[in-house]
Amino acid sequence: MNAVVGLGKCAKAAVGAGKMVQPAAEHRGCRVSSNTGQASCGSRAGQGDLPTEIWEKVKNHPCYSEEAHHHYARMHVPVAPACNIQCNYCNRKYDCANESRPGVVSEKLTPEQAVKKALAVAATIPQMTVLGIAGPGDPLANPEKTFKTFELVAKAAPDLKLCLSTNGLSLPDYVDVIAKSKIDHVTITVNMIDPEIGAKIYPWIFFNHRRYTGLDAARILADRQLLGLEMLSERGILCKVNSVMIPHINDDHLVEVNQAVKSRGAFLHNIMPLISAPEYGTVFGLNGQRGPTAQELKALQDACEGEINMMRHCRQCRADAVGLLGEDRSAEFTTDQVMKMDVKYDLEMRKAYQDRVEDERAAKAAGSKEELGELAREVSEITLLVAVATKGSGLINEHFGHAKEFQVYELSTSGAKFVGHRRVDVYCQGGYGEEDRLSTIIRGINDCHAVFVAKIGGDPRSNLIKAGIEPVDQYAHEFIEKSAIAWFRSYLDRVKSGEIQHAKRGDASIRQGALISAA
């Protein structure tokens, strides 16, 4: 199907003001290299790649900047429980403490509770820079609660960036309100532009006081999503598009989705794996629909990367997530705890802390640049993946047995490129290793040639070596990219000398079920 979706009679009524979706909008916010013709845009872009006004919006937004996500935190406030569509991959749950996926929260908040919690978190976590509303339903199906929350937060904490995530069905109706509310970042979930495919993903939508199903529902939704994206882009609001990769349903089709959203001004495209463990109770989970493997996901992301960058560091966060991406500190900020806090919101303290973070980022960039200079002398076709255990700050600073996830980098003579993460169960339980969990960890990083850790015990070390994965602990507490490049140079030297023989690794699994943390 053509990437431009035609408007059916239902969608014409849906658009409202008579505005039709245009074939394409000018792609905004990126500079194009005169050498390659490729735009430097999105999560990997640096200060020199973007216009100043765009850089200011993304430099400390952990979802819009891959580099920033090592250093800055975000929080989601669950003030929007109602939803206006049904997705076959979604089941909105409450009190599911071990689950990390959209639609899950431990408690809902009023706008007043949300602003108190935002102040408490920002005072405690000075690197928290973004306040988002992502559910557990759809924020624009709960407009009064959503925009009241943003209004209160903007007055109480003017330094926080405001972020909204939506399915896009109601988006065209609220673009002006979003702009007036000083919301600079909007994420839209777009899983299809072909109604035939959409009908397999969405059982129904509720629009204009009526429930639509089948092709009509999918057609209205797709048209409204693309129209809303274009309207936001015209107003200079940065838009990220999320897409769920569902094997044999929309996986090939997402290349067309990528082209459609790029042409309408999307800043970043995030293709995420379907989470379909049966215990979550979703339609896809109960009917046996599988999620993608690690290599299937990476291949699709690679195929879509070009003028619009792909977001590779998404954690498919809960609707009440707090902290750095990959960690969850929401248990520290329950409503009961927050209401008892004497919160002192110190803007100067927060600014001073973030200035130190920027100094750390500069040091990290300088170290990577030095190693890249050495790597530039190498001539090799070898490309490989490595896993990294980290607590954040761009450092190799996590013990293998304590890791809840591993960040994955692709190494080549071009440098180190972040390509994703792998969630795992914690290996160490009460000071002892759980051998059954070690096998699942190995499956999760099976496509990696090495794993970088701050420390590792003898048993997991020997088992990793048997599996063909090299444990690397000599770079403990050093910067990830600098260390990975240095190790890669030594790897190439070992290949050249005949000490080792380079071989491709197999595929890896993506963790589906709820995590099991350390006891």
Short mmCIF file of C-alpha atoms in Angstrom, two decimals, residues 7-401:
data_model
loop_
_atom_site.label_atom_id
_atom_site.label_comp_id
_atom_site.label_asym_id
_atom_site.label_seq_id
_atom_site.Cartn_x
_atom_site.Cartn_y
_atom_site.Cartn_z
CA LEU A 7 -9.18 9.46 3.69
CA GLY A 8 -12.35 7.41 3.75
CA LYS A 9 -15.79 8.86 4.44
CA CYS A 10 -15.47 8.07 8.17
CA ALA A 11 -12.11 9.76 8.36
CA LYS A 12 -13.29 12.83 6.47
CA ALA A 13 -15.79 13.40 9.22
CA ALA A 14 -13.11 12.64 11.77
CA VAL A 15 -10.73 15.31 10.56
CA GLY A 16 -13.25 17.96 11.50
CA ALA A 17 -12.06 21.35 10.30
CA GLY A 18 -11.80 20.12 6.73
CA LYS A 19 -8.00 19.88 6.78
CA MET A 20 -6.75 16.94 4.71
CA VAL A 21 -3.56 15.00 5.35
CA GLN A 22 -0.97 16.31 2.92
CA PRO A 23 1.28 13.90 0.98
CA ALA A 24 4.34 15.07 2.91
CA ALA A 25 5.56 17.74 5.26
CA GLU A 26 9.04 19.22 5.16
CA HIS A 27 11.35 17.22 7.42
CA ARG A 28 12.35 19.54 10.24
CA GLY A 29 15.03 19.76 12.85
CA CYS A 30 17.97 17.99 11.12
CA ARG A 31 21.07 19.01 9.26
CA VAL A 32 22.01 16.98 6.19
CA SER A 33 25.61 16.00 5.54
CA SER A 34 26.90 17.29 2.21
CA ASN A 35 29.07 14.18 1.96
CA THR A 36 26.54 11.44 2.64
CA GLY A 37 23.21 13.18 2.17
CA GLN A 38 22.06 11.61 5.44
CA ALA A 39 20.45 13.73 8.11
CA SER A 40 22.01 13.78 11.54
CA CYS A 41 18.88 13.73 13.59
CA GLY A 42 17.32 12.14 16.61
CA SER A 43 18.68 10.16 19.49
CA ARG A 44 22.36 10.04 18.45
CA ALA A 45 22.58 13.67 17.35
CA GLY A 46 24.99 15.98 19.15
CA GLN A 47 25.12 19.71 19.70
CA GLY A 48 26.79 20.39 16.37
CA ASP A 49 24.23 18.37 14.43
CA LEU A 50 21.09 20.27 15.38
CA PRO A 51 19.78 23.84 15.33
CA THR A 52 20.24 25.51 18.72
CA GLU A 53 16.53 25.56 19.58
CA ILE A 54 16.24 21.82 18.86
CA TRP A 55 19.40 20.99 20.83
CA GLU A 56 18.04 22.83 23.87
CA LYS A 57 14.94 20.65 23.76
CA VAL A 58 16.75 17.32 23.50
CA LYS A 59 20.10 17.72 25.26
CA ASN A 60 18.79 16.56 28.65
CA HIS A 61 15.71 14.62 27.56
CA PRO A 62 16.52 10.93 28.18
CA CYS A 63 13.94 9.67 25.66
CA TYR A 64 14.91 12.01 22.82
CA SER A 65 18.69 11.72 23.25
CA GLU A 66 20.48 8.37 23.52
CA GLU A 67 23.52 10.03 25.08
CA ALA A 68 21.42 11.97 27.60
CA HIS A 69 19.69 8.83 28.84
CA HIS A 70 22.91 7.77 30.58
CA HIS A 71 22.75 10.89 32.73
CA TYR A 72 19.20 12.26 33.05
CA ALA A 73 16.02 10.87 34.58
CA ARG A 74 12.31 11.19 33.85
CA MET A 75 9.09 10.48 35.65
CA HIS A 76 5.60 9.59 34.48
CA VAL A 77 2.56 10.60 36.50
CA PRO A 78 -0.44 8.22 36.08
CA VAL A 79 -3.31 10.69 35.96
CA ALA A 80 -5.02 9.38 32.79
CA PRO A 81 -6.77 6.02 33.36
CA ALA A 82 -9.36 6.07 30.54
CA CYS A 83 -8.56 4.99 26.98
CA ASN A 84 -10.39 5.47 23.69
CA ILE A 85 -8.99 2.51 21.75
CA GLN A 86 -8.30 -1.17 22.43
CA CYS A 87 -4.99 -2.71 21.38
CA ASN A 88 -4.45 -6.45 21.16
CA TYR A 89 -1.07 -6.03 22.90
CA CYS A 90 -2.35 -4.00 25.85
CA ASN A 91 -3.91 -4.89 29.19
CA ARG A 92 -3.98 -2.00 31.64
CA LYS A 93 -3.11 -3.37 35.08
CA TYR A 94 -2.60 -1.98 38.55
CA ASP A 95 -0.32 -3.10 41.41
CA CYS A 96 1.99 -5.16 39.21
CA ALA A 97 5.26 -4.20 40.89
CA ASN A 98 7.60 -6.47 38.91
CA GLU A 99 6.28 -5.58 35.45
CA SER A 100 7.94 -2.97 33.27
CA ARG A 101 5.67 -2.16 30.35
CA PRO A 102 3.20 0.55 29.30
CA GLY A 103 -0.22 0.50 30.93
CA VAL A 104 1.02 -0.75 34.30
CA VAL A 105 0.86 1.36 37.47
CA SER A 106 0.71 0.78 41.20
CA GLU A 107 -1.61 3.70 41.93
CA LYS A 108 -3.45 6.46 40.09
CA LEU A 109 -2.97 10.15 40.97
CA THR A 110 -5.02 13.31 40.90
CA PRO A 111 -3.39 16.36 39.26
CA GLU A 112 -2.72 17.82 42.72
CA GLN A 113 -1.07 14.62 43.92
CA ALA A 114 0.91 14.45 40.69
CA VAL A 115 2.46 17.90 41.10
CA LYS A 116 3.42 17.18 44.72
CA LYS A 117 5.05 13.94 43.59
CA ALA A 118 6.85 15.72 40.74
CA LEU A 119 8.32 18.25 43.16
CA ALA A 120 9.35 15.51 45.60
CA VAL A 121 11.07 13.49 42.89
CA ALA A 122 12.80 16.48 41.32
CA ALA A 123 14.07 17.64 44.72
CA THR A 124 15.40 14.17 45.52
CA ILE A 125 16.70 13.32 42.04
CA PRO A 126 18.25 16.54 40.67
CA GLN A 127 18.99 14.92 37.30
CA MET A 128 15.24 14.43 36.76
CA THR A 129 14.49 16.77 33.86
CA VAL A 130 11.27 15.49 32.25
CA LEU A 131 7.69 15.14 33.49
CA GLY A 132 5.60 12.94 31.22
CA ILE A 133 2.02 11.70 31.09
CA ALA A 134 1.66 8.37 29.32
CA GLY A 135 -1.40 6.76 30.83
CA PRO A 136 -2.16 4.19 32.06
CA GLY A 137 -4.85 4.93 29.44
CA ASP A 138 -4.48 7.73 26.91
CA PRO A 139 -3.78 11.29 28.16
CA LEU A 140 -6.01 12.84 25.49
CA ALA A 141 -8.91 10.61 26.50
CA ASN A 142 -8.51 12.33 29.90
CA PRO A 143 -7.92 15.93 28.75
CA GLU A 144 -9.02 17.77 31.90
CA LYS A 145 -6.77 15.75 34.22
CA THR A 146 -3.89 15.79 31.75
CA PHE A 147 -3.76 19.51 31.03
CA LYS A 148 -4.53 20.46 34.63
CA THR A 149 -1.49 18.43 35.69
CA PHE A 150 0.72 20.10 33.11
CA GLU A 151 -0.53 23.54 34.17
CA LEU A 152 0.26 22.90 37.84
CA VAL A 153 3.69 21.41 37.12
CA ALA A 154 4.68 24.25 34.78
CA LYS A 155 3.95 26.79 37.55
CA ALA A 156 5.61 24.85 40.37
CA ALA A 157 8.66 23.51 38.49
CA PRO A 158 9.29 25.69 35.42
CA ASP A 159 12.61 24.00 34.62
CA LEU A 160 11.00 20.62 33.90
CA LYS A 161 10.35 19.62 30.31
CA LEU A 162 6.75 18.53 29.66
CA CYS A 163 6.14 15.40 27.62
CA LEU A 164 2.96 13.71 26.37
CA SER A 165 2.41 10.23 24.93
CA THR A 166 -0.75 9.40 23.00
CA ASN A 167 -2.31 6.91 20.60
CA GLY A 168 -3.17 9.92 18.42
CA LEU A 169 -6.90 9.36 17.95
CA SER A 170 -7.85 12.65 19.67
CA LEU A 171 -4.60 14.42 18.84
CA PRO A 172 -5.81 16.82 16.08
CA ASP A 173 -8.41 18.22 18.50
CA TYR A 174 -5.79 19.19 21.10
CA VAL A 175 -2.80 20.43 19.09
CA ASP A 176 -3.53 24.06 19.94
CA VAL A 177 -3.93 23.23 23.65
CA ILE A 178 -0.66 21.27 23.59
CA ALA A 179 1.15 24.23 22.05
CA LYS A 180 -0.33 26.69 24.57
CA SER A 181 0.62 24.37 27.43
CA LYS A 182 4.31 24.60 26.42
CA ILE A 183 4.54 20.86 25.81
CA ASP A 184 7.57 20.57 23.55
CA HIS A 185 7.66 16.77 23.18
CA VAL A 186 4.86 14.47 22.02
CA THR A 187 5.09 10.74 21.37
CA ILE A 188 2.51 9.09 19.10
CA THR A 189 2.13 5.33 18.82
CA VAL A 190 1.68 4.48 15.13
CA ASN A 191 1.64 0.77 14.34
CA MET A 192 0.21 0.86 10.83
CA ILE A 193 -0.95 3.05 7.97
CA ASP A 194 -2.77 0.21 6.19
CA PRO A 195 -6.26 -0.41 7.65
CA GLU A 196 -6.06 -4.10 6.65
CA ILE A 197 -3.12 -4.48 9.02
CA GLY A 198 -4.64 -2.15 11.60
CA ALA A 199 -7.75 -4.32 11.89
CA LYS A 200 -5.51 -7.13 13.18
CA ILE A 201 -4.08 -4.89 15.92
CA TYR A 202 -7.06 -2.81 17.08
CA PRO A 203 -10.45 -4.46 17.87
CA TRP A 204 -12.17 -1.11 18.28
CA ILE A 205 -11.88 2.64 18.76
CA PHE A 206 -14.30 5.07 20.43
CA PHE A 207 -14.57 8.27 18.44
CA ASN A 208 -17.18 11.05 18.32
CA HIS A 209 -19.42 9.19 20.79
CA ARG A 210 -19.45 6.07 18.65
CA ARG A 211 -17.59 2.76 18.65
CA TYR A 212 -15.96 1.74 15.37
CA THR A 213 -14.53 -1.68 14.58
CA GLY A 214 -12.58 -3.40 11.80
CA LEU A 215 -11.37 -1.45 8.78
CA ASP A 216 -13.36 1.68 9.67
CA ALA A 217 -11.69 1.87 13.08
CA ALA A 218 -8.21 1.34 11.67
CA ARG A 219 -8.74 3.86 8.87
CA ILE A 220 -9.96 6.61 11.21
CA LEU A 221 -7.11 5.97 13.64
CA ALA A 222 -4.38 6.02 10.98
CA ASP A 223 -5.69 9.22 9.38
CA ARG A 224 -5.98 11.00 12.72
CA GLN A 225 -2.50 9.93 13.80
CA LEU A 226 -0.83 11.21 10.63
CA LEU A 227 -2.83 14.44 10.67
CA GLY A 228 -1.94 15.08 14.30
CA LEU A 229 1.74 14.43 13.63
CA GLU A 230 1.78 16.88 10.76
CA MET A 231 -0.03 19.56 12.76
CA LEU A 232 2.43 19.23 15.65
CA SER A 233 5.43 19.39 13.28
CA GLU A 234 4.07 22.59 11.75
CA ARG A 235 4.07 24.15 15.23
CA GLY A 236 7.67 23.16 15.95
CA ILE A 237 6.75 20.53 18.56
CA LEU A 238 9.18 17.62 18.55
CA CYS A 239 7.46 14.33 17.78
CA LYS A 240 8.65 10.82 18.46
CA VAL A 241 6.75 7.95 16.88
CA ASN A 242 6.54 4.62 18.71
CA SER A 243 5.75 1.44 16.78
CA VAL A 244 5.31 -2.05 18.20
CA MET A 245 6.95 -4.75 16.05
CA ILE A 246 4.53 -7.68 15.74
CA PRO A 247 6.07 -10.54 13.72
CA HIS A 248 4.05 -11.63 10.67
CA ILE A 249 1.51 -8.84 11.22
CA ASN A 250 3.22 -5.45 10.82
CA ASP A 251 6.96 -6.18 10.81
CA ASP A 252 7.54 -5.64 7.07
CA HIS A 253 4.89 -2.91 6.98
CA LEU A 254 6.75 -0.78 9.54
CA VAL A 255 9.18 0.26 6.79
CA GLU A 256 6.21 2.01 5.13
CA VAL A 257 5.18 3.49 8.46
CA ASN A 258 8.71 4.82 8.86
CA GLN A 259 8.53 6.60 5.51
CA ALA A 260 5.10 8.04 6.26
CA VAL A 261 6.00 9.51 9.64
CA LYS A 262 9.36 10.77 8.40
CA SER A 263 7.65 12.68 5.59
CA ARG A 264 5.36 14.35 8.11
CA GLY A 265 8.15 15.70 10.28
CA ALA A 266 8.72 13.06 12.95
CA PHE A 267 11.98 13.71 14.78
CA LEU A 268 12.60 10.15 15.97
CA HIS A 269 11.20 6.67 15.32
CA ASN A 270 11.14 4.06 18.07
CA ILE A 271 10.42 0.49 16.95
CA MET A 272 9.80 -1.63 20.06
CA PRO A 273 9.40 -5.39 20.45
CA LEU A 274 5.97 -6.81 21.15
CA ILE A 275 5.62 -7.90 24.79
CA SER A 276 3.30 -10.90 24.71
CA ALA A 277 3.93 -13.13 27.72
CA PRO A 278 0.70 -15.07 28.37
CA GLU A 279 0.56 -14.01 32.02
CA TYR A 280 -0.11 -10.41 30.96
CA GLY A 281 -3.54 -11.40 29.68
CA THR A 282 -3.41 -9.55 26.36
CA VAL A 283 -5.12 -10.88 23.25
CA PHE A 284 -1.77 -11.46 21.56
CA GLY A 285 -0.38 -13.08 24.70
CA LEU A 286 -3.30 -15.49 25.01
CA ASN A 287 -3.39 -16.44 21.32
CA GLY A 288 0.32 -17.29 21.18
CA GLN A 289 1.52 -14.35 19.10
CA ARG A 290 5.30 -14.23 19.59
CA GLY A 291 7.51 -11.21 19.92
CA PRO A 292 10.60 -10.64 17.75
CA THR A 293 14.06 -11.97 18.49
CA ALA A 294 16.87 -9.54 19.18
CA GLN A 295 18.29 -9.84 15.68
CA GLU A 296 14.88 -9.51 14.00
CA LEU A 297 14.30 -6.27 15.89
CA LYS A 298 17.76 -4.91 15.08
CA ALA A 299 17.43 -5.80 11.39
CA LEU A 300 14.17 -3.85 11.13
CA GLN A 301 15.61 -0.88 13.01
CA ASP A 302 18.65 -0.90 10.74
CA ALA A 303 16.43 -1.05 7.65
CA CYS A 304 14.48 2.03 8.80
CA GLU A 305 17.44 4.14 9.89
CA GLY A 306 18.33 6.94 7.53
CA GLU A 307 17.12 10.51 7.41
CA ILE A 308 15.24 9.87 10.65
CA ASN A 309 17.20 8.22 13.44
CA MET A 310 15.93 5.24 15.35
CA MET A 311 15.51 5.29 19.10
CA ARG A 312 17.38 2.24 20.39
CA HIS A 313 17.33 2.92 24.13
CA CYS A 314 13.59 2.67 24.89
CA ARG A 315 12.66 0.65 27.99
CA GLN A 316 8.89 0.47 27.28
CA CYS A 317 8.35 2.21 30.62
CA ARG A 318 5.51 1.84 33.07
CA ALA A 319 3.01 4.67 33.25
CA ASP A 320 4.35 5.53 36.73
CA ALA A 321 8.09 5.12 36.02
CA VAL A 322 10.56 7.21 38.04
CA GLY A 323 14.32 7.52 37.57
CA LEU A 324 16.85 6.83 34.86
CA LEU A 325 15.71 4.71 31.93
CA GLY A 326 16.26 1.14 33.00
CA GLU A 327 15.69 1.77 36.70
CA ASP A 328 12.46 2.23 38.65
CA ARG A 329 12.42 4.28 41.85
CA SER A 330 8.65 4.68 42.03
CA ALA A 331 8.50 2.63 45.26
CA GLU A 332 10.35 5.48 46.99
CA PHE A 333 7.59 7.92 46.09
CA THR A 334 4.21 6.39 46.93
CA THR A 335 1.39 8.81 47.55
CA ASP A 336 1.52 8.19 51.31
CA GLN A 337 5.25 8.84 51.40
CA VAL A 338 5.08 11.94 49.22
CA MET A 339 2.27 13.55 51.20
CA LYS A 340 4.41 13.31 54.34
CA MET A 341 7.44 14.94 52.73
CA ASP A 342 8.51 18.49 53.41
CA VAL A 343 9.53 19.26 49.85
CA LYS A 344 12.00 22.06 49.15
CA TYR A 345 12.35 22.65 45.43
CA ASP A 346 15.76 24.27 44.98
CA LEU A 347 16.26 25.43 41.38
CA GLU A 348 19.84 26.57 42.03
CA MET A 349 20.82 23.22 43.50
CA ARG A 350 19.30 21.40 40.55
CA LYS A 351 21.11 23.64 38.08
CA ALA A 352 24.44 23.17 39.84
CA TYR A 353 24.02 19.40 39.81
CA GLN A 354 23.14 19.37 36.13
CA ASP A 355 26.15 21.56 35.35
CA ARG A 356 28.34 18.85 36.92
CA VAL A 357 26.58 16.28 34.77
CA GLU A 358 27.43 18.31 31.67
CA ASP A 359 31.10 18.42 32.74
CA GLU A 360 31.00 14.63 33.03
CA ARG A 361 29.45 14.31 29.58
CA ALA A 362 32.19 16.52 28.12
CA ALA A 363 34.90 14.35 29.73
CA LYS A 364 33.24 11.23 28.36
CA ALA A 365 33.06 12.69 24.84
CA ALA A 366 36.72 13.72 24.97
CA GLY A 367 37.78 10.22 26.01
CA SER A 368 35.79 8.61 23.22
CA LYS A 369 37.22 11.03 20.66
CA GLU A 370 40.77 10.09 21.65
CA GLU A 371 40.07 6.37 21.24
CA LEU A 372 38.28 6.97 17.95
CA GLY A 373 41.39 8.67 16.61
CA GLU A 374 43.37 5.50 17.25
CA LEU A 375 40.63 3.28 15.82
CA ALA A 376 40.53 5.31 12.59
CA ARG A 377 43.86 3.76 11.60
CA GLU A 378 42.36 0.27 11.58
CA VAL A 379 41.11 -1.39 8.40
CA SER A 380 38.62 -4.17 9.08
CA GLU A 381 35.21 -5.38 7.97
CA ILE A 382 34.50 -6.88 11.40
CA THR A 383 31.35 -5.71 13.18
CA LEU A 384 30.25 -7.21 16.48
CA LEU A 385 28.05 -6.65 19.53
CA VAL A 386 29.08 -6.32 23.18
CA ALA A 387 26.94 -6.13 26.33
CA VAL A 388 27.60 -3.70 29.20
CA ALA A 389 26.52 -3.83 32.85
CA THR A 390 25.92 -0.25 34.00
CA LYS A 391 24.05 1.72 36.65
CA GLY A 392 24.16 4.86 34.50
CA SER A 393 26.36 7.92 33.93
CA GLY A 394 27.85 6.20 30.88
CA LEU A 395 30.10 4.04 33.08
CA ILE A 396 30.85 0.34 33.38
CA ASN A 397 29.83 0.34 37.03
CA GLU A 398 27.59 -2.67 37.69
CA HIS A 399 28.47 -6.15 39.03
CA PHE A 400 27.44 -8.94 36.61
CA GLY A 401 25.36 -10.63 39.29
#
